[in-house]
GROMACS .gro file of N, CA and C in nm:
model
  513
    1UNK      N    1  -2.112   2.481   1.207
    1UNK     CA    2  -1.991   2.405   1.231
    1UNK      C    3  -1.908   2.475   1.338
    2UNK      N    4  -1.846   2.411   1.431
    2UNK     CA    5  -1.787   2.457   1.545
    2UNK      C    6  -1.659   2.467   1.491
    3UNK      N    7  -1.588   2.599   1.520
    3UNK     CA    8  -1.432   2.620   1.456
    3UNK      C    9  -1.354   2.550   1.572
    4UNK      N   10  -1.249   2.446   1.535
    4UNK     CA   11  -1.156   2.348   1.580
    4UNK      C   12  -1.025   2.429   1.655
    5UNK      N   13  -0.978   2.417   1.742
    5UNK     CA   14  -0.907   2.499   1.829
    5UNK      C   15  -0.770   2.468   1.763
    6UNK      N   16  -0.684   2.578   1.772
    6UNK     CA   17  -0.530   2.543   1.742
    6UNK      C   18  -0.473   2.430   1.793
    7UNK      N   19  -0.496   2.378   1.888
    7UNK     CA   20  -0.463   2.222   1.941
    7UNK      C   21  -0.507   2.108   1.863
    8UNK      N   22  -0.675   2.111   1.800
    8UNK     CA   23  -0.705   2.014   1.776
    8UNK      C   24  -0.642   2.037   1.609
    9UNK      N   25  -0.573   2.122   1.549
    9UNK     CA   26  -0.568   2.135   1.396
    9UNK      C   27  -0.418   2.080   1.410
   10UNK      N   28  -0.337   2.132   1.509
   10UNK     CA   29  -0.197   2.090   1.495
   10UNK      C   30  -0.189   1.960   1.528
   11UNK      N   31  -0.330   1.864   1.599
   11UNK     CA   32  -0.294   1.728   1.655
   11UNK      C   33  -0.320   1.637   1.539
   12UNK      N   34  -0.391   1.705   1.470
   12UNK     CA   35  -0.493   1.644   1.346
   12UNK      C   36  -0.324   1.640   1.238
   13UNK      N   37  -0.285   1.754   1.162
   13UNK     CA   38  -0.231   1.754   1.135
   13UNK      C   39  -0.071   1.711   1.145
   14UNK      N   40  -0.054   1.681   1.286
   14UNK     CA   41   0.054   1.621   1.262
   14UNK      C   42   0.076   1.474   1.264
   15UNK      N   43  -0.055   1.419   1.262
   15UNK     CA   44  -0.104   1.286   1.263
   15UNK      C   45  -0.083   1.276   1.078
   16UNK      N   46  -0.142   1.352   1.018
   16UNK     CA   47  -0.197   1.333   0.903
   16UNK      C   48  -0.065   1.356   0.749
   17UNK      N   49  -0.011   1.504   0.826
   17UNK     CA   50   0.122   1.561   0.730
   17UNK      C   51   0.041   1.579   0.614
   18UNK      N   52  -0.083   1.637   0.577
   18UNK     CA   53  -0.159   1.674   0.507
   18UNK      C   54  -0.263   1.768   0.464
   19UNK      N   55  -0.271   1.924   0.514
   19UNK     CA   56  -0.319   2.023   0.481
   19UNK      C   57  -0.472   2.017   0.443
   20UNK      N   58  -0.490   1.964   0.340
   20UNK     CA   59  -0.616   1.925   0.252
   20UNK      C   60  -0.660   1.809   0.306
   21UNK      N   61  -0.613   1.711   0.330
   21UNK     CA   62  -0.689   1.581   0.440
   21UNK      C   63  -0.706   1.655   0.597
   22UNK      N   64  -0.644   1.740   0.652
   22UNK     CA   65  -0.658   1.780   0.774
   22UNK      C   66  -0.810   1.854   0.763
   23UNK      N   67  -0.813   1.929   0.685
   23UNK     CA   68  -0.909   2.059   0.651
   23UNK      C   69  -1.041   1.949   0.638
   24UNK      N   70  -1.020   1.883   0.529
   24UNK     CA   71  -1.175   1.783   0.516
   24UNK      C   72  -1.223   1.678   0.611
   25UNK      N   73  -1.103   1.666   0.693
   25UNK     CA   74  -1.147   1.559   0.819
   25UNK      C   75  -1.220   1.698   0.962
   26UNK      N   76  -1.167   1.799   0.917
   26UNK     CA   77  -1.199   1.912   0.985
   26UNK      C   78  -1.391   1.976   0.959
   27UNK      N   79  -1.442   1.899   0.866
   27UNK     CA   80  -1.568   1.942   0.838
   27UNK      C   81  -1.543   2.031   0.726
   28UNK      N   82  -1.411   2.123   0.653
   28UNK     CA   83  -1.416   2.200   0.500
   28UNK      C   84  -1.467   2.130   0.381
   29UNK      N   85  -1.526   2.183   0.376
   29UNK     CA   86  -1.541   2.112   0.191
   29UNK      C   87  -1.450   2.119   0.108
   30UNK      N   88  -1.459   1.989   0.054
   30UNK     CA   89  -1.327   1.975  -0.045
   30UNK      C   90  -1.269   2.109  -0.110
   31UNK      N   91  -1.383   2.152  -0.148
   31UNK     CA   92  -1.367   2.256  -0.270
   31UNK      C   93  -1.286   2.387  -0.229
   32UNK      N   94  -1.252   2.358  -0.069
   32UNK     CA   95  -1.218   2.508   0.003
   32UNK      C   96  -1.101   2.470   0.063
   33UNK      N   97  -1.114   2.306   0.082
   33UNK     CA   98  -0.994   2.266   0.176
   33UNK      C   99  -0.862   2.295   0.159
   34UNK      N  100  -0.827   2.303   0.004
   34UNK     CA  101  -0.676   2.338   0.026
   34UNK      C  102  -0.610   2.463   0.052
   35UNK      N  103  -0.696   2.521   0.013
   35UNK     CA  104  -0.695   2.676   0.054
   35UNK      C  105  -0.685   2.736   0.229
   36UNK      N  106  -0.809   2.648   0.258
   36UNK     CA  107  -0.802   2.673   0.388
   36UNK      C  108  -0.688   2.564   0.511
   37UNK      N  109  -0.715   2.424   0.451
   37UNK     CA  110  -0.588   2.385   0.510
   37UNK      C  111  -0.507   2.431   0.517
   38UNK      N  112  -0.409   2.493   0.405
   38UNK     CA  113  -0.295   2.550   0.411
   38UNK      C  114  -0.310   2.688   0.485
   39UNK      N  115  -0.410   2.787   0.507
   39UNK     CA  116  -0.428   2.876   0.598
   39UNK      C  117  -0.416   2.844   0.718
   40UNK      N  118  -0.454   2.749   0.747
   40UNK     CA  119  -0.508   2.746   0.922
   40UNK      C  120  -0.378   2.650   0.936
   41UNK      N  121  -0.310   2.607   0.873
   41UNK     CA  122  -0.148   2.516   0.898
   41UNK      C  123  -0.055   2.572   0.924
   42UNK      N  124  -0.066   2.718   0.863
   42UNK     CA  125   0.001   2.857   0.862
   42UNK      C  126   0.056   2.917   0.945
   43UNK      N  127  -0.086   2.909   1.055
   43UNK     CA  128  -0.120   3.027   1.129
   43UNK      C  129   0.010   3.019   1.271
   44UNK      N  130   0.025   3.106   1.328
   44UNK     CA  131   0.153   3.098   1.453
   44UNK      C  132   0.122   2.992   1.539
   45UNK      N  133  -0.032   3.004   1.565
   45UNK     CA  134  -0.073   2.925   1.686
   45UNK      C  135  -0.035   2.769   1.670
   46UNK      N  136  -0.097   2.752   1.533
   46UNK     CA  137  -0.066   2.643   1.463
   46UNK      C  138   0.053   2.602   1.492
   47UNK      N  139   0.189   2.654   1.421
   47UNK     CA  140   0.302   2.652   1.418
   47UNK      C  141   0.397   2.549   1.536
   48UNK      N  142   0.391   2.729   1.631
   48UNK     CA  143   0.381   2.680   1.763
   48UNK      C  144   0.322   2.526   1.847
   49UNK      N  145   0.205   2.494   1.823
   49UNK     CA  146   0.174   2.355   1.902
   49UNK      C  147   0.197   2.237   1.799
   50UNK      N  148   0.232   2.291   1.673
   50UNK     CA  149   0.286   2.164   1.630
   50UNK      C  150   0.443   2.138   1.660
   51UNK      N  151   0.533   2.212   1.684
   51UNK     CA  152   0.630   2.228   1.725
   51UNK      C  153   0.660   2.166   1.864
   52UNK      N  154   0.570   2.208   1.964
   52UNK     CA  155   0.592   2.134   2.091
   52UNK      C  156   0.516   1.999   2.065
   53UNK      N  157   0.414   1.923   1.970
   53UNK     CA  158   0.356   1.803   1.988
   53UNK      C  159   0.497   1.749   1.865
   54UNK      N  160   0.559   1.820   1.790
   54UNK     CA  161   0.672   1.705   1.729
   54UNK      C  162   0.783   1.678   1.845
   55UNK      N  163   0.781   1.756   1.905
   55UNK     CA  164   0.910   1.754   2.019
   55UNK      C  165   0.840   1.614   2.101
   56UNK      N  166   0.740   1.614   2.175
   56UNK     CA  167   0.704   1.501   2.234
   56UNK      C  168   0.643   1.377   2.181
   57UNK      N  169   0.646   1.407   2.067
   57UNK     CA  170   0.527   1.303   1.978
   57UNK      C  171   0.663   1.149   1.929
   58UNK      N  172   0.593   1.086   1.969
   58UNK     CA  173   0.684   0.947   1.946
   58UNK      C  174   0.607   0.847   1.915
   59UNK      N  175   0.609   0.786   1.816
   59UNK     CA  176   0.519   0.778   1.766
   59UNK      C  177   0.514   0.564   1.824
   60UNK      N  178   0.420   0.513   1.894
   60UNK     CA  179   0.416   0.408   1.979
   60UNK      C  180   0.428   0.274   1.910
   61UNK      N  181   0.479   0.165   1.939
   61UNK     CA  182   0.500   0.003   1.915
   61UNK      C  183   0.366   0.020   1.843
   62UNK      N  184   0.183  -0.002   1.924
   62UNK     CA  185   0.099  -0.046   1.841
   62UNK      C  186   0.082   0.067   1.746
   63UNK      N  187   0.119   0.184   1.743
   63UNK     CA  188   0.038   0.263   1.582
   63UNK      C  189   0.107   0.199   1.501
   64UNK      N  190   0.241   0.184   1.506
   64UNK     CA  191   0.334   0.115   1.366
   64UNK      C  192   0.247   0.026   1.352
   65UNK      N  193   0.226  -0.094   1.459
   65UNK     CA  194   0.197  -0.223   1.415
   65UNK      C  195   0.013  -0.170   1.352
   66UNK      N  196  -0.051  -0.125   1.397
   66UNK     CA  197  -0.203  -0.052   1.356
   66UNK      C  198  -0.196  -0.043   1.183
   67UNK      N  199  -0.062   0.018   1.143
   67UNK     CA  200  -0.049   0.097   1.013
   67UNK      C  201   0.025  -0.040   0.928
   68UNK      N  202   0.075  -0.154   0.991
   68UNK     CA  203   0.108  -0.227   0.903
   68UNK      C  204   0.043  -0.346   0.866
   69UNK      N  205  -0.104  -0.337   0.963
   69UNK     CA  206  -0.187  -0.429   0.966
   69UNK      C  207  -0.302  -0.381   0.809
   70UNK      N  208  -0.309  -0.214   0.867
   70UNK     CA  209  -0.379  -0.184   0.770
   70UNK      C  210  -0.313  -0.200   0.651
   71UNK      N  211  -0.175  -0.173   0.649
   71UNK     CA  212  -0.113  -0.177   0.484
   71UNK      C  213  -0.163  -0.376   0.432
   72UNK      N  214  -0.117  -0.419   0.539
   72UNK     CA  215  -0.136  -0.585   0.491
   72UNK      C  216  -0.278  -0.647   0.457
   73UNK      N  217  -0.392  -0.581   0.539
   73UNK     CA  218  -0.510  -0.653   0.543
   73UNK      C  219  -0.592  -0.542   0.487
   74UNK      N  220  -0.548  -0.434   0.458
   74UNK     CA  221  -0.681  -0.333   0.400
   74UNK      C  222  -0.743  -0.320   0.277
   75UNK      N  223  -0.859  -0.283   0.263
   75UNK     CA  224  -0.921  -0.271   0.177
   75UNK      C  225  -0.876  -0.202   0.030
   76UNK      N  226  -0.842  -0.221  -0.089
   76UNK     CA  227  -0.881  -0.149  -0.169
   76UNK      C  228  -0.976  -0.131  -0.219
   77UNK      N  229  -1.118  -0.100  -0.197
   77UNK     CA  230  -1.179  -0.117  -0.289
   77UNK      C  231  -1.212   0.038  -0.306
   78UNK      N  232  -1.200   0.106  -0.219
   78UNK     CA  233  -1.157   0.256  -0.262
   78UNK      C  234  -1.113   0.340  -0.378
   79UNK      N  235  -0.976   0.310  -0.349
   79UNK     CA  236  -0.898   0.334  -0.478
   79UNK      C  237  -0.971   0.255  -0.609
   80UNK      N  238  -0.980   0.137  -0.590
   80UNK     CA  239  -1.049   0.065  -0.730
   80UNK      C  240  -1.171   0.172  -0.757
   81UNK      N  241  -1.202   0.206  -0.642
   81UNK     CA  242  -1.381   0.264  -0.706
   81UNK      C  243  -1.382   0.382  -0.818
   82UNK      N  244  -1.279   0.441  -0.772
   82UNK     CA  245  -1.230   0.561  -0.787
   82UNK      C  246  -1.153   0.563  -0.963
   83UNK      N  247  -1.122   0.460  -0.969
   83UNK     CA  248  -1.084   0.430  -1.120
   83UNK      C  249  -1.165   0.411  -1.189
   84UNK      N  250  -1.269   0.341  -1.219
   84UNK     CA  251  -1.382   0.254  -1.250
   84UNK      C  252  -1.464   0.429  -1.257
   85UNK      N  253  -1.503   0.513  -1.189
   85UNK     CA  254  -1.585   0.600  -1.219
   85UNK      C  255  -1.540   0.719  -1.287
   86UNK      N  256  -1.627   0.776  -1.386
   86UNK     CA  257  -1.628   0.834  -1.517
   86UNK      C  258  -1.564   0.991  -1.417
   87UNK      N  259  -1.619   1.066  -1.360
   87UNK     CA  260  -1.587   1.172  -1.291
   87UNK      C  261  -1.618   1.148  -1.139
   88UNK      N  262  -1.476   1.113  -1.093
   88UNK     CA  263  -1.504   1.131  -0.950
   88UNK      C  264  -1.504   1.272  -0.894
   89UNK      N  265  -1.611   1.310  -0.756
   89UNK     CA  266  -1.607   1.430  -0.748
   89UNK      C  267  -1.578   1.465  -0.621
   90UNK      N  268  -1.482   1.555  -0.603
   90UNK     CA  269  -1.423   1.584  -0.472
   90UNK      C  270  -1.416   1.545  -0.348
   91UNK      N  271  -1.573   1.520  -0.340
   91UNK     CA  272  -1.626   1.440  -0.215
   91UNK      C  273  -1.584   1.336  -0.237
   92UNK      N  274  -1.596   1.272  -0.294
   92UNK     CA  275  -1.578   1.071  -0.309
   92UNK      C  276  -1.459   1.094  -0.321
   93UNK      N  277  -1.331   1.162  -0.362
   93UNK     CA  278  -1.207   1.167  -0.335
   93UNK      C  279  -1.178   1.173  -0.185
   94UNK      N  280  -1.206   1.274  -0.129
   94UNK     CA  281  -1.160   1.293  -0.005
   94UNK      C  282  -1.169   1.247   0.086
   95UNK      N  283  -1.336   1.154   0.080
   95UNK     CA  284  -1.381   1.068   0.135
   95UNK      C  285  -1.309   0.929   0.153
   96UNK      N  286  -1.241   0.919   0.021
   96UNK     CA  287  -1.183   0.754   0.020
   96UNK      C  288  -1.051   0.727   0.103
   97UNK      N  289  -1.083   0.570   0.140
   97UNK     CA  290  -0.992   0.551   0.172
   97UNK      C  291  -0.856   0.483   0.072
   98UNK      N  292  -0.729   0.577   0.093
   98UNK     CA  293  -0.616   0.566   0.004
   98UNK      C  294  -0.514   0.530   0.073
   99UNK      N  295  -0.541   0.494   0.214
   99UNK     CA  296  -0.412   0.469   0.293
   99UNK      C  297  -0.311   0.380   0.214
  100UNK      N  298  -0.330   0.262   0.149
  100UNK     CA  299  -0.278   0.153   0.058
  100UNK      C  300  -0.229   0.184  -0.034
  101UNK      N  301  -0.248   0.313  -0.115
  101UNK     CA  302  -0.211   0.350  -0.222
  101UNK      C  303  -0.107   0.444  -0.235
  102UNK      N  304  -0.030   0.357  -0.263
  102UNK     CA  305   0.121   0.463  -0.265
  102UNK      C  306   0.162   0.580  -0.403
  103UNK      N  307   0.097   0.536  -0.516
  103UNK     CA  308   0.102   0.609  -0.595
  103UNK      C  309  -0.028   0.606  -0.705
  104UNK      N  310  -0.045   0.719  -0.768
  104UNK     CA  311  -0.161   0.757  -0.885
  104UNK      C  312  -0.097   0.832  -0.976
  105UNK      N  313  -0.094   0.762  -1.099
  105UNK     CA  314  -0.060   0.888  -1.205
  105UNK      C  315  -0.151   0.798  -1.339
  106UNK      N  316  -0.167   0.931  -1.406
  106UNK     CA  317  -0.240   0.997  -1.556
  106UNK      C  318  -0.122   0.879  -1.666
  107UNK      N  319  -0.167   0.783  -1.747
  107UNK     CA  320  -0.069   0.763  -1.827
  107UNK      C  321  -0.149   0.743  -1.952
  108UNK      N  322  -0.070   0.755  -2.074
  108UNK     CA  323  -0.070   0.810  -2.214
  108UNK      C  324  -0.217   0.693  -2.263
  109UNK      N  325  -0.278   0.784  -2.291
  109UNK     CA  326  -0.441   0.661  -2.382
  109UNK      C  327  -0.515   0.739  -2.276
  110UNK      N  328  -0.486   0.868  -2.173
  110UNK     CA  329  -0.618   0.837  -2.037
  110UNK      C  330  -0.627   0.743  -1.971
  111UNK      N  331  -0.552   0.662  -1.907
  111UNK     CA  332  -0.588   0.587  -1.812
  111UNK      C  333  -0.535   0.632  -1.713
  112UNK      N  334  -0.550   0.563  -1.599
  112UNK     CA  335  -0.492   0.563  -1.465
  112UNK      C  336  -0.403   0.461  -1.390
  113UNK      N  337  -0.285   0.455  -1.363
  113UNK     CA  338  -0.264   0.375  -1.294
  113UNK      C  339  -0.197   0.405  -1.130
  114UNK      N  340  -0.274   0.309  -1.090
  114UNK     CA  341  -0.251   0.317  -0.946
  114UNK      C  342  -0.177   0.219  -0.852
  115UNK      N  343  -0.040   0.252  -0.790
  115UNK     CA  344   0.022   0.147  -0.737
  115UNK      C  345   0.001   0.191  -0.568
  116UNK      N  346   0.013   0.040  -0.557
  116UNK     CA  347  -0.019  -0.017  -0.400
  116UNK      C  348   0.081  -0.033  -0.337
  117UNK      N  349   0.095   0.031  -0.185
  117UNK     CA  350   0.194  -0.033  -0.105
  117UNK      C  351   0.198  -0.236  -0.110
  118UNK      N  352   0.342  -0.254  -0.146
  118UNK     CA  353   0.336  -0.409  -0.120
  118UNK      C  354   0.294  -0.468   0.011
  119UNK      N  355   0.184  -0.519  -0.032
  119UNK     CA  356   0.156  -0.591   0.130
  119UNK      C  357   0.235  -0.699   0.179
  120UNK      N  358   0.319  -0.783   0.094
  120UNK     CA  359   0.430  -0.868   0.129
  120UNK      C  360   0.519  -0.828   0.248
  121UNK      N  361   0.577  -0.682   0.212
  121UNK     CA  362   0.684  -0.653   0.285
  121UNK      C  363   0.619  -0.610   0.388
  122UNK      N  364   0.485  -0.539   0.398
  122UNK     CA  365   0.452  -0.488   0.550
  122UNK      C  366   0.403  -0.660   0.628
  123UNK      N  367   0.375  -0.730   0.536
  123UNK     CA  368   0.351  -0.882   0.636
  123UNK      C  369   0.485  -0.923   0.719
  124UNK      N  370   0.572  -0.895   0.640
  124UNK     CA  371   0.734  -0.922   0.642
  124UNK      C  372   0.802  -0.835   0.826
  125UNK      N  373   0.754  -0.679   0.751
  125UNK     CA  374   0.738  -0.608   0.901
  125UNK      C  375   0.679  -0.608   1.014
  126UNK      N  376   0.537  -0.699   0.990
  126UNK     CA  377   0.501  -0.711   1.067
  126UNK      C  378   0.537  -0.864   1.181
  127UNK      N  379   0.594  -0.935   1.054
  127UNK     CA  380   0.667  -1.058   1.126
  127UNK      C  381   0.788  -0.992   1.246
  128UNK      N  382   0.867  -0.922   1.184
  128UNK     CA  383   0.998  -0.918   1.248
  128UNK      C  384   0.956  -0.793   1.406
  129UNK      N  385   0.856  -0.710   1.375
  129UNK     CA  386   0.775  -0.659   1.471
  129UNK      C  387   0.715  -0.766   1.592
  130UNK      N  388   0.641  -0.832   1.595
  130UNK     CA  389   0.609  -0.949   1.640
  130UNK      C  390   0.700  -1.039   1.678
  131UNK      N  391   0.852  -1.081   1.591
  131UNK     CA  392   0.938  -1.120   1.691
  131UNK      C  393   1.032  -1.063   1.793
  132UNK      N  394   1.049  -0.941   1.741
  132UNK     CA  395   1.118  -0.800   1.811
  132UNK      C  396   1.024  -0.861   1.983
  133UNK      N  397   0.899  -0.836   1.982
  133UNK     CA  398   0.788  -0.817   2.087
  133UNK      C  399   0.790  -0.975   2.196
  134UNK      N  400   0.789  -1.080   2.114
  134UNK     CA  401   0.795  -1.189   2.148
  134UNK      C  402   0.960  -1.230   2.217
  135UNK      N  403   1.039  -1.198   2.138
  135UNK     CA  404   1.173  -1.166   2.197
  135UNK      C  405   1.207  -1.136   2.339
  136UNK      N  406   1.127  -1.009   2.329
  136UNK     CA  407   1.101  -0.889   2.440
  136UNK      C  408   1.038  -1.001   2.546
  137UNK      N  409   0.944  -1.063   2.509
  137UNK     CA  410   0.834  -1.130   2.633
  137UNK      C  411   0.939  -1.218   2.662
  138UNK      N  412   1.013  -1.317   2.568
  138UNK     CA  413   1.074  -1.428   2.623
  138UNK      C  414   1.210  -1.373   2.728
  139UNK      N  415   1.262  -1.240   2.702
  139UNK     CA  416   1.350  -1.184   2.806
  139UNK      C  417   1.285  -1.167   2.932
  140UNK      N  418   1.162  -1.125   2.944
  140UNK     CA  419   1.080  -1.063   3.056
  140UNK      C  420   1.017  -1.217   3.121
  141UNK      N  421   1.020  -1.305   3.036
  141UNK     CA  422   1.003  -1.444   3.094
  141UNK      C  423   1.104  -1.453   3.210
  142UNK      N  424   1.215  -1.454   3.118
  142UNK     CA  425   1.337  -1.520   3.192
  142UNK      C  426   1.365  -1.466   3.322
  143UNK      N  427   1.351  -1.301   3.326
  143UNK     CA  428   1.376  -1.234   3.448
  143UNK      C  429   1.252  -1.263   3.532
  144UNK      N  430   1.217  -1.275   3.494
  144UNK     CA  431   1.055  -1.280   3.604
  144UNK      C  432   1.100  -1.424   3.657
  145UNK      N  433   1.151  -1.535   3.574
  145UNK     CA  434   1.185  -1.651   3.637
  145UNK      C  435   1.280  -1.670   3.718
  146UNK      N  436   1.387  -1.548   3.682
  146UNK     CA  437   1.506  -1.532   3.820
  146UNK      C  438   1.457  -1.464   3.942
  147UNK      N  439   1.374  -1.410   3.900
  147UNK     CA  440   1.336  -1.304   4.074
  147UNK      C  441   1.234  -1.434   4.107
  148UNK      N  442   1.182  -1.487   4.091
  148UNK     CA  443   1.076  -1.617   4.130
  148UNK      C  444   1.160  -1.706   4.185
  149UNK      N  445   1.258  -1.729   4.156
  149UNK     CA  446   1.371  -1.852   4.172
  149UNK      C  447   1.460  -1.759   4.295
  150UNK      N  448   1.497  -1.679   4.302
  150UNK     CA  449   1.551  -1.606   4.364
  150UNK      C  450   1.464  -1.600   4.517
  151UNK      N  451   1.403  -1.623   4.559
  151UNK     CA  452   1.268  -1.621   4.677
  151UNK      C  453   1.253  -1.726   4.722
  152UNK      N  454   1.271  -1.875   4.594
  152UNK     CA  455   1.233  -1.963   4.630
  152UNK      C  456   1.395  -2.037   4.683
  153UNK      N  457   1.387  -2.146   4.762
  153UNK     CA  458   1.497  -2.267   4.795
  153UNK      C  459   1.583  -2.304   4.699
  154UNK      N  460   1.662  -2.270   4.648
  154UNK     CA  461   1.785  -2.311   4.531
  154UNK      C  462   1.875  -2.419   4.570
  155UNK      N  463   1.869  -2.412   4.681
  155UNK     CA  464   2.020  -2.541   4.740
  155UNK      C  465   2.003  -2.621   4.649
  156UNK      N  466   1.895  -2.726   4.598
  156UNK     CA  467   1.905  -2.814   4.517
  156UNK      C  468   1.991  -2.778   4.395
  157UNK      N  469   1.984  -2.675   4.376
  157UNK     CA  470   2.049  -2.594   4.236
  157UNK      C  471   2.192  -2.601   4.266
  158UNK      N  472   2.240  -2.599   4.383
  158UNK     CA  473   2.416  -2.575   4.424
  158UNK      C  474   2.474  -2.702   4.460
  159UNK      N  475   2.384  -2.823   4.455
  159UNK     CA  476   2.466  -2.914   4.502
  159UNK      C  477   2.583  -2.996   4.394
  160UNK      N  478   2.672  -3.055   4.491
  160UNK     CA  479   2.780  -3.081   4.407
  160UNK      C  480   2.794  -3.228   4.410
  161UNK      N  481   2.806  -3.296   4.300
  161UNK     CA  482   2.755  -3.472   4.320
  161UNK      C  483   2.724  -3.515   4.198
  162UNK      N  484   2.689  -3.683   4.190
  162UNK     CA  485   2.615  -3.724   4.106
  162UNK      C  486   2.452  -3.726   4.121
  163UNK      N  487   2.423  -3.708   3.958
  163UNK     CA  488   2.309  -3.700   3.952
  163UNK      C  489   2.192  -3.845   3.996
  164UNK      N  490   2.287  -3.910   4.019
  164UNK     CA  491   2.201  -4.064   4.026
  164UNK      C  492   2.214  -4.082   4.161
  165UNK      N  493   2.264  -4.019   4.244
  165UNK     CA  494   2.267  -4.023   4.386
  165UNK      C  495   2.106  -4.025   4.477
  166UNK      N  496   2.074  -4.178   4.505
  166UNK     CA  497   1.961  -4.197   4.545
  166UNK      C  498   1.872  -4.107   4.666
  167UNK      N  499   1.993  -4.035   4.742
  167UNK     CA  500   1.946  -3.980   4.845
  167UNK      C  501   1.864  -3.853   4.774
  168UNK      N  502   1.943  -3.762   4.647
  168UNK     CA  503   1.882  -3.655   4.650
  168UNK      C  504   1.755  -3.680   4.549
  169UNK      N  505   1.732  -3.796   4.466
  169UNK     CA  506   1.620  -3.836   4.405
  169UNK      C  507   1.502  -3.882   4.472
  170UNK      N  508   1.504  -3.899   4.646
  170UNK     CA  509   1.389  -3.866   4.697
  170UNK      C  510   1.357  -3.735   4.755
  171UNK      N  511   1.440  -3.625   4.791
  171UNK     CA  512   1.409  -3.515   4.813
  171UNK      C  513   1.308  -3.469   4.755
   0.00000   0.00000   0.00000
């Protein structure tokens, strides 16, 4: 396994805000990852380039919209799998995908319950995202239609008169 450079652990990680998901997307085995995530998260170098990638890191129009598509349209069948089996084992944890799942807890009898981000409200966000954007286009319409209009012959636009005035209805 090729050891991952202080750049690629602080880019990973500050994508992720997760130690133990950084480490296992890093090639660690579960069984080492939190240990070592939290080592190598630690470290100065680390520190340091996560520090200058939060300073520039802004996070763009499509990742939001990326992350609310996935909250709205994604899969659970992950998390479900993960309930349903007698001992899940580290791997098939770390492996799964949980993006959807906002919470897991242990409740009284042994069971599990697992709650889901509402996909309602990220549909909801993703509406008002989409009109935010569409908004945006219909402004960038408009100006694009003044500098177009602006180039072209307007007099017709300034004249002062009636509108039924036969002369300017053959122009």
């Amino acid at each position: 396994m090729k050891k991952p450079t202080v750049k690629i652990i602080a880019q990973l990680y500050a994508r992720l805000r997760n130690s133990f998901e950084t480490a296992v997307r890093l090639g660690i085995p579960p069984s080492k990852a939190k240990t070592e995530g939290e080592r190598m998260v630690s470290t100065p170098g680390v520190q340091k380039s996560l520090k200058n990638i939060e300073n520039n890191l802004s996070c763009s129009f499509s990742e939001v919209r990326a992350g609310l598509v996935r909250l709205a349209f994604g899969s659970v069948n992950d998390p479900v799998a993960l309930v349903f089996s007698d001992q899940p084992t580290p791997y098939a944890i770390a492996h799964s995908d949980l993006f959807n799942v906002s919470e897991i807890k242990r409740v009284k009898g042994g069971g599990v319950e697992v709650k889901f981000f509402d996909r309602q409200k990220a549909l909801e966000k993703l509406l008002e995202l989409d009109d935010k954007l569409y908004g945006d286009s219909k402004g960038d319409d408009f100006l694009s239609a003044v500098c177009r209009t602006s180039d072209e012959d307007i007099s017709y636009m300034l004249k002062d008169g009636d509108d039924d005035d036969p002369e300017e209805m053959s122009e």
